Coordinates of N, CA, C and O in Angstrom, one line a residue:
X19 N -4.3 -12.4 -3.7 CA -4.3 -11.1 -4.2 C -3.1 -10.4 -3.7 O -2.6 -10.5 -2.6
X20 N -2.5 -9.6 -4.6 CA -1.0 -9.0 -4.2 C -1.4 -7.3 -4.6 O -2.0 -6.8 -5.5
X21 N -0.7 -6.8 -3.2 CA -0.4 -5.1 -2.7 C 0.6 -5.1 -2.6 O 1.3 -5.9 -2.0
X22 N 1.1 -3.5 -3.6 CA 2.3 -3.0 -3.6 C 2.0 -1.7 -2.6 O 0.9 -1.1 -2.6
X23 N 2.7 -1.5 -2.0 CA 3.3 -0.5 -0.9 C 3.8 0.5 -1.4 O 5.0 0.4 -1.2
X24 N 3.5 1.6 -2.0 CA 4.6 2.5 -2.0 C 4.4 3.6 -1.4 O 3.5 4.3 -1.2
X25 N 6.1 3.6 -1.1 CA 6.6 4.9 0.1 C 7.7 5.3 0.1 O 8.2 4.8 -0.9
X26 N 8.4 5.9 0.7 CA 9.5 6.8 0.8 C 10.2 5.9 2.1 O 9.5 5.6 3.0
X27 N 11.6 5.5 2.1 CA 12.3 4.9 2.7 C 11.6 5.0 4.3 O 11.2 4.0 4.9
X28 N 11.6 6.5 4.9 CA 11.5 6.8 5.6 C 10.6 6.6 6.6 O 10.8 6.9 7.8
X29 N 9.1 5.9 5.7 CA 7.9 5.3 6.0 C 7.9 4.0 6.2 O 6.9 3.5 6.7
X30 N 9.1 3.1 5.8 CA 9.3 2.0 6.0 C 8.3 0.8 7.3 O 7.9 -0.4 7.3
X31 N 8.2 2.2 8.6 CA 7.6 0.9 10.1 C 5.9 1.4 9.6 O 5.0 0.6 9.9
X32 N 5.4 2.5 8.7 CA 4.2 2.6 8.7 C 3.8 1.3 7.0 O 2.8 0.6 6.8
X33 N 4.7 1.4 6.5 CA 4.4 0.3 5.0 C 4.7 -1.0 5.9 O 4.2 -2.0 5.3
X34 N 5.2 -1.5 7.1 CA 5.3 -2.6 7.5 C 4.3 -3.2 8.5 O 4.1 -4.4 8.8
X35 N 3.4 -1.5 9.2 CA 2.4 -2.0 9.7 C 1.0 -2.3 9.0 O -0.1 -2.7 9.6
X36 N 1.2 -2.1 7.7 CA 0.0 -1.9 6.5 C 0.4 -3.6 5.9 O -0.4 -4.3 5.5
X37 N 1.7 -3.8 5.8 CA 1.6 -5.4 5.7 C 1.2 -6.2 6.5 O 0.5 -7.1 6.1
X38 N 1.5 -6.0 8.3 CA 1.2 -6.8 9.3 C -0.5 -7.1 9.1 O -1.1 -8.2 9.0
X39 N -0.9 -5.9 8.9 CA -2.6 -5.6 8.9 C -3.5 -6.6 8.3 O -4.3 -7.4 8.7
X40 N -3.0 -6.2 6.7 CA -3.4 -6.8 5.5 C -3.1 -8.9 5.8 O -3.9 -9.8 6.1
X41 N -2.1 -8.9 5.7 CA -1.7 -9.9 5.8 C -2.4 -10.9 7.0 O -2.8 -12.0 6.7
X42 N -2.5 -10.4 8.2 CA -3.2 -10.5 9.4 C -4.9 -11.3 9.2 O -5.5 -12.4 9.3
X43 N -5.3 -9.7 8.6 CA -7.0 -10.2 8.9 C -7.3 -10.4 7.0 O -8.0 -9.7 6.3
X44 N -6.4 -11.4 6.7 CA -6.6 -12.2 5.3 C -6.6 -13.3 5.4 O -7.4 -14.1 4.8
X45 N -5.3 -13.6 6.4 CA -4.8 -15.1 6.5 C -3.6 -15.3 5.7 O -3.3 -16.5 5.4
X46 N -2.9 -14.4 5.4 CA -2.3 -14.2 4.4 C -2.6 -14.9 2.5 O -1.8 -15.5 1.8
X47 N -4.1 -14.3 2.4 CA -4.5 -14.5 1.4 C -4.2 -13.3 0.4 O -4.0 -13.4 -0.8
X48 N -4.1 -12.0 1.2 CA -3.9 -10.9 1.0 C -2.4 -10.6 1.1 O -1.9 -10.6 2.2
X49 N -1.1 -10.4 -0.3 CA 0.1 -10.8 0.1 C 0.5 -9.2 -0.2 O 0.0 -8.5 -1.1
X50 N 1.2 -8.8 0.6 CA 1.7 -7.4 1.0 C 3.1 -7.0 0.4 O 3.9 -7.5 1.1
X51 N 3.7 -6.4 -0.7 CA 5.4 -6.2 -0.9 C 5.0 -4.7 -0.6 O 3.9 -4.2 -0.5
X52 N 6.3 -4.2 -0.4 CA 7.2 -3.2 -0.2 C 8.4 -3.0 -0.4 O 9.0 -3.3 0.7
X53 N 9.4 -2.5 -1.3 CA 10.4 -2.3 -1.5 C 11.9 -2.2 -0.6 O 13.1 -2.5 -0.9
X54 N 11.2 -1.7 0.8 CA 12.4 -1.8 2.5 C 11.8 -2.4 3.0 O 11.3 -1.9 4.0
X55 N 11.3 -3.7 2.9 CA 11.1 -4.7 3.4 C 12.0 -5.7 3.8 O 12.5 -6.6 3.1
X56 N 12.2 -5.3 5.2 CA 13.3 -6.7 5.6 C 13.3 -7.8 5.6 O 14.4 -8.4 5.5
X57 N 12.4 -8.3 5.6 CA 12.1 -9.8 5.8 C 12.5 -11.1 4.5 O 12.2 -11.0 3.3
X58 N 13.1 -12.2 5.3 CA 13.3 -12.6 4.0 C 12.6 -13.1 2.9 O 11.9 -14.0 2.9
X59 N 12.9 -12.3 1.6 CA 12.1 -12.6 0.4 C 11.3 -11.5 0.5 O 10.4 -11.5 -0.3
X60 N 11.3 -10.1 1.5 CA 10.8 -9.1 1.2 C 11.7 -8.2 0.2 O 12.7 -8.7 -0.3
X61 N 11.5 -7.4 0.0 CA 11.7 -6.0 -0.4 C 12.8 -6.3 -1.9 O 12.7 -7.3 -2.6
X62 N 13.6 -5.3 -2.1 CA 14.6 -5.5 -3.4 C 15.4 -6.7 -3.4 O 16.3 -6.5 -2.6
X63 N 15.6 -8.0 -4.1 CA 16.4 -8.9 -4.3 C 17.8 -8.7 -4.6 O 18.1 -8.0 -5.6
X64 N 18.8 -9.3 -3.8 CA 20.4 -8.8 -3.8 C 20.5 -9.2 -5.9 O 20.0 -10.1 -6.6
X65 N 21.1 -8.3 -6.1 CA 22.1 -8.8 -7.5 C 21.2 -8.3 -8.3 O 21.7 -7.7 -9.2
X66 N 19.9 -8.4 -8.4 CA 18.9 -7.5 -9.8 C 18.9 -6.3 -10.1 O 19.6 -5.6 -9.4
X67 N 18.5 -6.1 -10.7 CA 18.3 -4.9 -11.4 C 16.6 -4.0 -10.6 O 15.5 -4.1 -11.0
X68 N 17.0 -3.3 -9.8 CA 15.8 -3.1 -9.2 C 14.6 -2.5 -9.9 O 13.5 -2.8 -9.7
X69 N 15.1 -1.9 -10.6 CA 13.8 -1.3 -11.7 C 13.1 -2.4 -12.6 O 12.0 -2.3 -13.2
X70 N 13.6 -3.1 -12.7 CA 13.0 -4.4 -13.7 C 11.7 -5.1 -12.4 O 10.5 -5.4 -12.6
X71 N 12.4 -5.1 -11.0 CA 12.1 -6.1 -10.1 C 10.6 -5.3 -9.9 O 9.4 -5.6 -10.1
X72 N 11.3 -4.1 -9.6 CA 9.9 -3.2 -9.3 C 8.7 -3.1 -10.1 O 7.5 -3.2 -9.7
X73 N 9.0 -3.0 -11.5 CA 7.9 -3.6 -12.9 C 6.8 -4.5 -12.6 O 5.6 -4.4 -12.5
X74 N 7.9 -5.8 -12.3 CA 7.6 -6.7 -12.3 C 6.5 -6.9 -10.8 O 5.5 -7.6 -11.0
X75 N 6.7 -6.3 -9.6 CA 5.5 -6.0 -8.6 C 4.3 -5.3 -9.0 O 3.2 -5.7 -8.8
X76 N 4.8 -4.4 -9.7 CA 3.8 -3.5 -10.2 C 2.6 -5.0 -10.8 O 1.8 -5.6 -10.2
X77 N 3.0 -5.0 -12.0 CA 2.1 -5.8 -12.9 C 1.6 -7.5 -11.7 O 0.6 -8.0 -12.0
X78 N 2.2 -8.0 -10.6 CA 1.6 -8.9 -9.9 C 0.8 -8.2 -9.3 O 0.4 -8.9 -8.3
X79 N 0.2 -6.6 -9.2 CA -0.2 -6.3 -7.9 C -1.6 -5.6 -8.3 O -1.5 -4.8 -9.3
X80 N -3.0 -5.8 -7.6 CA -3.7 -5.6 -8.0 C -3.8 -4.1 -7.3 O -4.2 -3.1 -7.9
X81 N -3.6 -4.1 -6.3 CA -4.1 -2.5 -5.9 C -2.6 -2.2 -5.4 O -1.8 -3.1 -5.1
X82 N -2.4 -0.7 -5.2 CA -1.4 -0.2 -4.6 C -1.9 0.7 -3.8 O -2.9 1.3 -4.2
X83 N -1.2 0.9 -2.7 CA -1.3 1.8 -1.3 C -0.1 3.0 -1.6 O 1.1 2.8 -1.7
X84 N -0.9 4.1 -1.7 CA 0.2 5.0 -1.8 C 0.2 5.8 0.1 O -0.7 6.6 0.6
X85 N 1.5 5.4 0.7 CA 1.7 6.4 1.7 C 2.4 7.7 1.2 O 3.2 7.9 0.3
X86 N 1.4 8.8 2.3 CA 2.0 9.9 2.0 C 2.0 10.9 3.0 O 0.8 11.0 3.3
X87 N 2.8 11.8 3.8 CA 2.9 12.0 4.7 C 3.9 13.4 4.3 O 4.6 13.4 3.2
X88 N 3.9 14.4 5.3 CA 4.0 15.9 4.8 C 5.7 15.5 4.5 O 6.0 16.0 3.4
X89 N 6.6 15.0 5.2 CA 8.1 14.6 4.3 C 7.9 13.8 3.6 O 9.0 13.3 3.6
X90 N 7.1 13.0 2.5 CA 7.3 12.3 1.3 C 6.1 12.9 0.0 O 5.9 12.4 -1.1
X91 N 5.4 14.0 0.6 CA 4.3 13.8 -0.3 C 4.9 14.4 -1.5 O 5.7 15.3 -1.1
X92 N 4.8 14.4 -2.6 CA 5.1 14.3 -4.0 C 6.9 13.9 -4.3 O 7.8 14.2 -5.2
X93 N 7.0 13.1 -3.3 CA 8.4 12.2 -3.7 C 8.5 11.8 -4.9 O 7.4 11.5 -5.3
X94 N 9.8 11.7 -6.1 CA 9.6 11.1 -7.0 C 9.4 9.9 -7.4 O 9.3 9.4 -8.5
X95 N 9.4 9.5 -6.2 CA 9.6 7.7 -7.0 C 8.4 7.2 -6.5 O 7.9 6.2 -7.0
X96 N 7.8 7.8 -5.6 CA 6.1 7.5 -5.2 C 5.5 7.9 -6.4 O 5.1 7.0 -7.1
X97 N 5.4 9.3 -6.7 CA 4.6 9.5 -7.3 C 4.7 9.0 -9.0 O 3.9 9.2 -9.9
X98 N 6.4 8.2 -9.3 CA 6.6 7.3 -10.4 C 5.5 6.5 -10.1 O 4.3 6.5 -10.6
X99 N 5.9 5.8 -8.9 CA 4.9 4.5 -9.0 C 3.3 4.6 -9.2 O 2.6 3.8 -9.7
X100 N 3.1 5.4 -8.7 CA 1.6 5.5 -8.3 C 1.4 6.0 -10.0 O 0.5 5.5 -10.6
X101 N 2.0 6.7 -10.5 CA 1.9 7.2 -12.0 C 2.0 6.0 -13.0 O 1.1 5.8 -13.9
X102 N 3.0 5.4 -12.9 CA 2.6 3.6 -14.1 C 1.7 3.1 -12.9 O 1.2 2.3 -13.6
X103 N 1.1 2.9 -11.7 CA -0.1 2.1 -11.3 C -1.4 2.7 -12.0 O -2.3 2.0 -12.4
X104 N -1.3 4.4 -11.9 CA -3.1 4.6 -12.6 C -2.8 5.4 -13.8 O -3.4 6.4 -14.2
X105 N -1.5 4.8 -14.6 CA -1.7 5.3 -16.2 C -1.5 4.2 -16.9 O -2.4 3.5 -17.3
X106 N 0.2 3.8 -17.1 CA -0.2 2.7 -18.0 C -1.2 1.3 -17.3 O -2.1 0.8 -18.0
X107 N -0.8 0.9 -16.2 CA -1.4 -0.1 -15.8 C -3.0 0.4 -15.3 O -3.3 -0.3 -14.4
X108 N -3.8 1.2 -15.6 CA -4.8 1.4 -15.2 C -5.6 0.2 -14.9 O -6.6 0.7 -14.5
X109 N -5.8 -1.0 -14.8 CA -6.4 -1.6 -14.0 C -6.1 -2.5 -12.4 O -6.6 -3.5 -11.9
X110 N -4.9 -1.6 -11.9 CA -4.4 -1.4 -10.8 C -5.5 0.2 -9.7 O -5.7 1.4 -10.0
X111 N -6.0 -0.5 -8.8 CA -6.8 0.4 -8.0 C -5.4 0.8 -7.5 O -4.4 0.0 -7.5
X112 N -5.5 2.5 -6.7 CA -4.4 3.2 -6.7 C -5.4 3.6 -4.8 O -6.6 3.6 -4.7
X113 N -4.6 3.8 -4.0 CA -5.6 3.8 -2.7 C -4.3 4.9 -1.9 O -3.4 4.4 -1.3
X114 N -4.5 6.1 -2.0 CA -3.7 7.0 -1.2 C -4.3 7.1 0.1 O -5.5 7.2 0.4
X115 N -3.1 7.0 1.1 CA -3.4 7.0 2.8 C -2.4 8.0 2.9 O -1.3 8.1 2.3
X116 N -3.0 8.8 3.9 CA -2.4 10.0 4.2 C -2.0 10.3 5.9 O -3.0 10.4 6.6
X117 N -0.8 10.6 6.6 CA -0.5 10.8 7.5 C -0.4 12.3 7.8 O 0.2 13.1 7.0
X118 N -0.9 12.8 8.9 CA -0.5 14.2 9.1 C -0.4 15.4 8.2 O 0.4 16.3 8.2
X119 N -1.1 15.1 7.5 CA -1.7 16.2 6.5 C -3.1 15.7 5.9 O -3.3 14.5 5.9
X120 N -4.3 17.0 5.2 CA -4.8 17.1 5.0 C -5.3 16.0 3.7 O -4.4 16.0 2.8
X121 N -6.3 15.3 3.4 CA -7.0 14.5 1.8 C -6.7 15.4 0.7 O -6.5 14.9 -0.4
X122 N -6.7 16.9 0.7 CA -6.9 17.7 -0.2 C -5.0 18.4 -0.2 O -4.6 19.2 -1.1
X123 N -4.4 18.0 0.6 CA -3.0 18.1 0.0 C -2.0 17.6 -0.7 O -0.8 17.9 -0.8
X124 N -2.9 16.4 -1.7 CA -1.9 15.5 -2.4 C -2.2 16.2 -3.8 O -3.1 16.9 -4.1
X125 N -1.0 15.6 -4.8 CA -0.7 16.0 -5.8 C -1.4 15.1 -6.6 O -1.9 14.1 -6.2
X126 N -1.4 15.4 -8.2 CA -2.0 14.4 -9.3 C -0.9 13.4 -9.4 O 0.2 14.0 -9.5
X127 N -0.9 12.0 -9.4 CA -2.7 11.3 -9.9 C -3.5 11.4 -8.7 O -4.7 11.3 -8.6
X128 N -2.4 11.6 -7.4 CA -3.1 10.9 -5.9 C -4.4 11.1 -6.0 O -5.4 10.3 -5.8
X129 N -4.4 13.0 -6.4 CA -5.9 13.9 -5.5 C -6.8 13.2 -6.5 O -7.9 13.8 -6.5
X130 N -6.9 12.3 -7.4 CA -7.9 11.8 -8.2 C -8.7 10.7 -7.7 O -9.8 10.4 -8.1
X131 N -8.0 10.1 -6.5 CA -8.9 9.1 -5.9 C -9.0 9.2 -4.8 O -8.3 10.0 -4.2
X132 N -9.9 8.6 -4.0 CA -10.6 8.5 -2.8 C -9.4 8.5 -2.0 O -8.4 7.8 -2.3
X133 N -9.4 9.1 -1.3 CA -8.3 9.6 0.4 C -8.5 9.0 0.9 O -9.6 8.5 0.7
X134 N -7.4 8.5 2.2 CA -7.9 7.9 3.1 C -7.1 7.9 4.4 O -6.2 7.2 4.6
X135 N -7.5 8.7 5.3 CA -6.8 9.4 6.4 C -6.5 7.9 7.5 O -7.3 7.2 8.1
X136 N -4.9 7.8 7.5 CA -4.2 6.7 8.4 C -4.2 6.4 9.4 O -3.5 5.4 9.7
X137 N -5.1 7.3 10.3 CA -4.7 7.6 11.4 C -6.3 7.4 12.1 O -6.7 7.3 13.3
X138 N -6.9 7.3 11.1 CA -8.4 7.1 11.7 C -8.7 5.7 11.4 O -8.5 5.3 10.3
X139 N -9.2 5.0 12.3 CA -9.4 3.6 12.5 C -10.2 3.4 11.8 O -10.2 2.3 11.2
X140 N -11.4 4.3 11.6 CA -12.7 3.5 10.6 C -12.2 3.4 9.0 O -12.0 2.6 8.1
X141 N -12.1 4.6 9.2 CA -11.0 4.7 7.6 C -10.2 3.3 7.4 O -10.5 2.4 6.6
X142 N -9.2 3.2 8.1 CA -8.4 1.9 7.8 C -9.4 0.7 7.9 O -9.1 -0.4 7.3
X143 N -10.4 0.7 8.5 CA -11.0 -0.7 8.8 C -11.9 -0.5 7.1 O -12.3 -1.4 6.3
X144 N -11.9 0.8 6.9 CA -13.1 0.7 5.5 C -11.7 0.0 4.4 O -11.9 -1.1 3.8
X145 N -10.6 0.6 4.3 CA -9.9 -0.4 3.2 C -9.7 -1.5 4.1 O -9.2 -2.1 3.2
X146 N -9.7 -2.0 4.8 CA -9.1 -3.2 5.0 C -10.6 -4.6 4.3 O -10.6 -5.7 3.8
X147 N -11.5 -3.6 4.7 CA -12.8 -4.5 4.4 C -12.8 -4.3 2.5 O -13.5 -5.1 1.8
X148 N -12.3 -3.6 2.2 CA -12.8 -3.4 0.5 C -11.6 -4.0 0.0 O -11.6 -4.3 -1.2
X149 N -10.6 -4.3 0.6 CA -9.5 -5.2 -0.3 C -9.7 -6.6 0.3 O -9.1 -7.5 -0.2
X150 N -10.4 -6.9 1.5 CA -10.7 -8.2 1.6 C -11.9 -8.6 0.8 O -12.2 -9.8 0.5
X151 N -12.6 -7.6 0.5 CA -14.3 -7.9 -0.5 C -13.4 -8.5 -1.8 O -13.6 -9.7 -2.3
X152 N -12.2 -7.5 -2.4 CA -11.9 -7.8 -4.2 C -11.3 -8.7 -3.7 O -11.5 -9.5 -4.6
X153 N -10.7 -9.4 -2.8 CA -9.7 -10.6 -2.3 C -11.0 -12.4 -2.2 O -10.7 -13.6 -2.1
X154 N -11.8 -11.9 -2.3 CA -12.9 -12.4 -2.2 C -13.2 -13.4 -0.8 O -13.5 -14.6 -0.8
X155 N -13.0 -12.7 0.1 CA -12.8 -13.0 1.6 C -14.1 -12.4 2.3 O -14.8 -11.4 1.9
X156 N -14.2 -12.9 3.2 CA -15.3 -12.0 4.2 C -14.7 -11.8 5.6 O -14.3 -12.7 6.4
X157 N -14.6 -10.5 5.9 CA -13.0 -10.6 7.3 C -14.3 -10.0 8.5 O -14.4 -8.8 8.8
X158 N -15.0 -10.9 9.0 CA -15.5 -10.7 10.2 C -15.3 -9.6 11.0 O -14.1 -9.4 11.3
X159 N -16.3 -8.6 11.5 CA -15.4 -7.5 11.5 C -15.1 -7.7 13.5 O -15.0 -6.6 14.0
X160 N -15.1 -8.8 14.4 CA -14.3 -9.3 15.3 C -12.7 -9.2 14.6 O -11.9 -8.3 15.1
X161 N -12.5 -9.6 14.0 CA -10.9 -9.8 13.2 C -10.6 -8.4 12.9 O -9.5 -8.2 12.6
X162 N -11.5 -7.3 12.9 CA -11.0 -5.8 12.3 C -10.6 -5.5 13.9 O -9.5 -5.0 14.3
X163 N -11.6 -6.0 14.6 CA -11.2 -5.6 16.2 C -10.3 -6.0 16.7 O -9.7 -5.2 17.5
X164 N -9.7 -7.1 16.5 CA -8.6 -7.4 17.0 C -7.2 -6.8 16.4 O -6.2 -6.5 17.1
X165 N -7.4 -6.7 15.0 CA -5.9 -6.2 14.2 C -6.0 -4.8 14.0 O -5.0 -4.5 14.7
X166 N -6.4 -3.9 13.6 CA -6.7 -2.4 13.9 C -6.1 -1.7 15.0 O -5.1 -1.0 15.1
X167 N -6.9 -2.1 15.8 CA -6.0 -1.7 16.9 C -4.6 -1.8 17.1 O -4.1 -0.8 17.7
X168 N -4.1 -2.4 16.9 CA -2.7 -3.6 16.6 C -2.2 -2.9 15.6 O -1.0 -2.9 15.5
X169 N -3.0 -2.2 14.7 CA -2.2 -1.1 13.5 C -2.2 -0.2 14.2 O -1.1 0.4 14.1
X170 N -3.1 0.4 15.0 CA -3.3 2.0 15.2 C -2.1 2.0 16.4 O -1.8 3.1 17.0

């Protein structure tokens, strides 16, 4: 199962700890992109055309994580993405996590789905368990204990 990350440059170490996580207590069944993704074979491919590349995440990716945090919330290129994730692509689940600001401070499409405050550990352990359920995994929640933490 493939997650698209989107965020604002600037969020880059929190979209990298939401890959560690995912990736972690999946086995890497659960495969993580992000756009400032260093690693090799992460993030934008030298020489393409990034908007094609980006498309093309979009459509492998079943859910998307929208970070949002009081300097990036209603960024435009987040809220592009998250906008082709729950309009044209609507069978892409759209999952806003929010840093240091309020559930009730995001903009449309975000405030249309379920919030999910970043910073609170059950919250992250509740997506971590609902994208390992559609992943069709069972993640022991020993394995939330060990990696959670390790996010938080």
């Amino acid at each position: 199962m493939n997650v698209l990350i989107s965020h604002a440059h600037d969020e880059q170490k929190l979209a990298g700890a939401w890959k560690e996580l995912l990736e972690s207590i999946s086995a890497g069944t659960i495969e993580v992109w992000y756009s400032s993704d260093t690693d090799s074979g992460g993030g934008m491919p030298a020489g393409k055309e990034w908007r094609q590349h980006l498309y093309q995440r979009l459509e492998q990716s079943q859910f998307v994580i929208a970070i949002q945090t009081p300097l990036s919330a209603g960024r435009p290129w987040v809220m592009w993405e998250c906008g082709v994730a729950s309009g044209v692509m609507r069978e892409r689940g759209l999952i806003p996590v929010v840093y240091g600001m309020g559930k009730g401070d995001l903009a449309s499409p975000l405030s249309a789905y379920e919030v999910y405050q970043g910073e609170d550990g059950e919250q992250v352990r509740r997506i971590c368990g609902q994208l390992a359920a559609a992943a069709k995994l069972q993640v022991k929640p020993a394995i939330l204990d060990l990696f959670v933490p390790t996010y938080m």
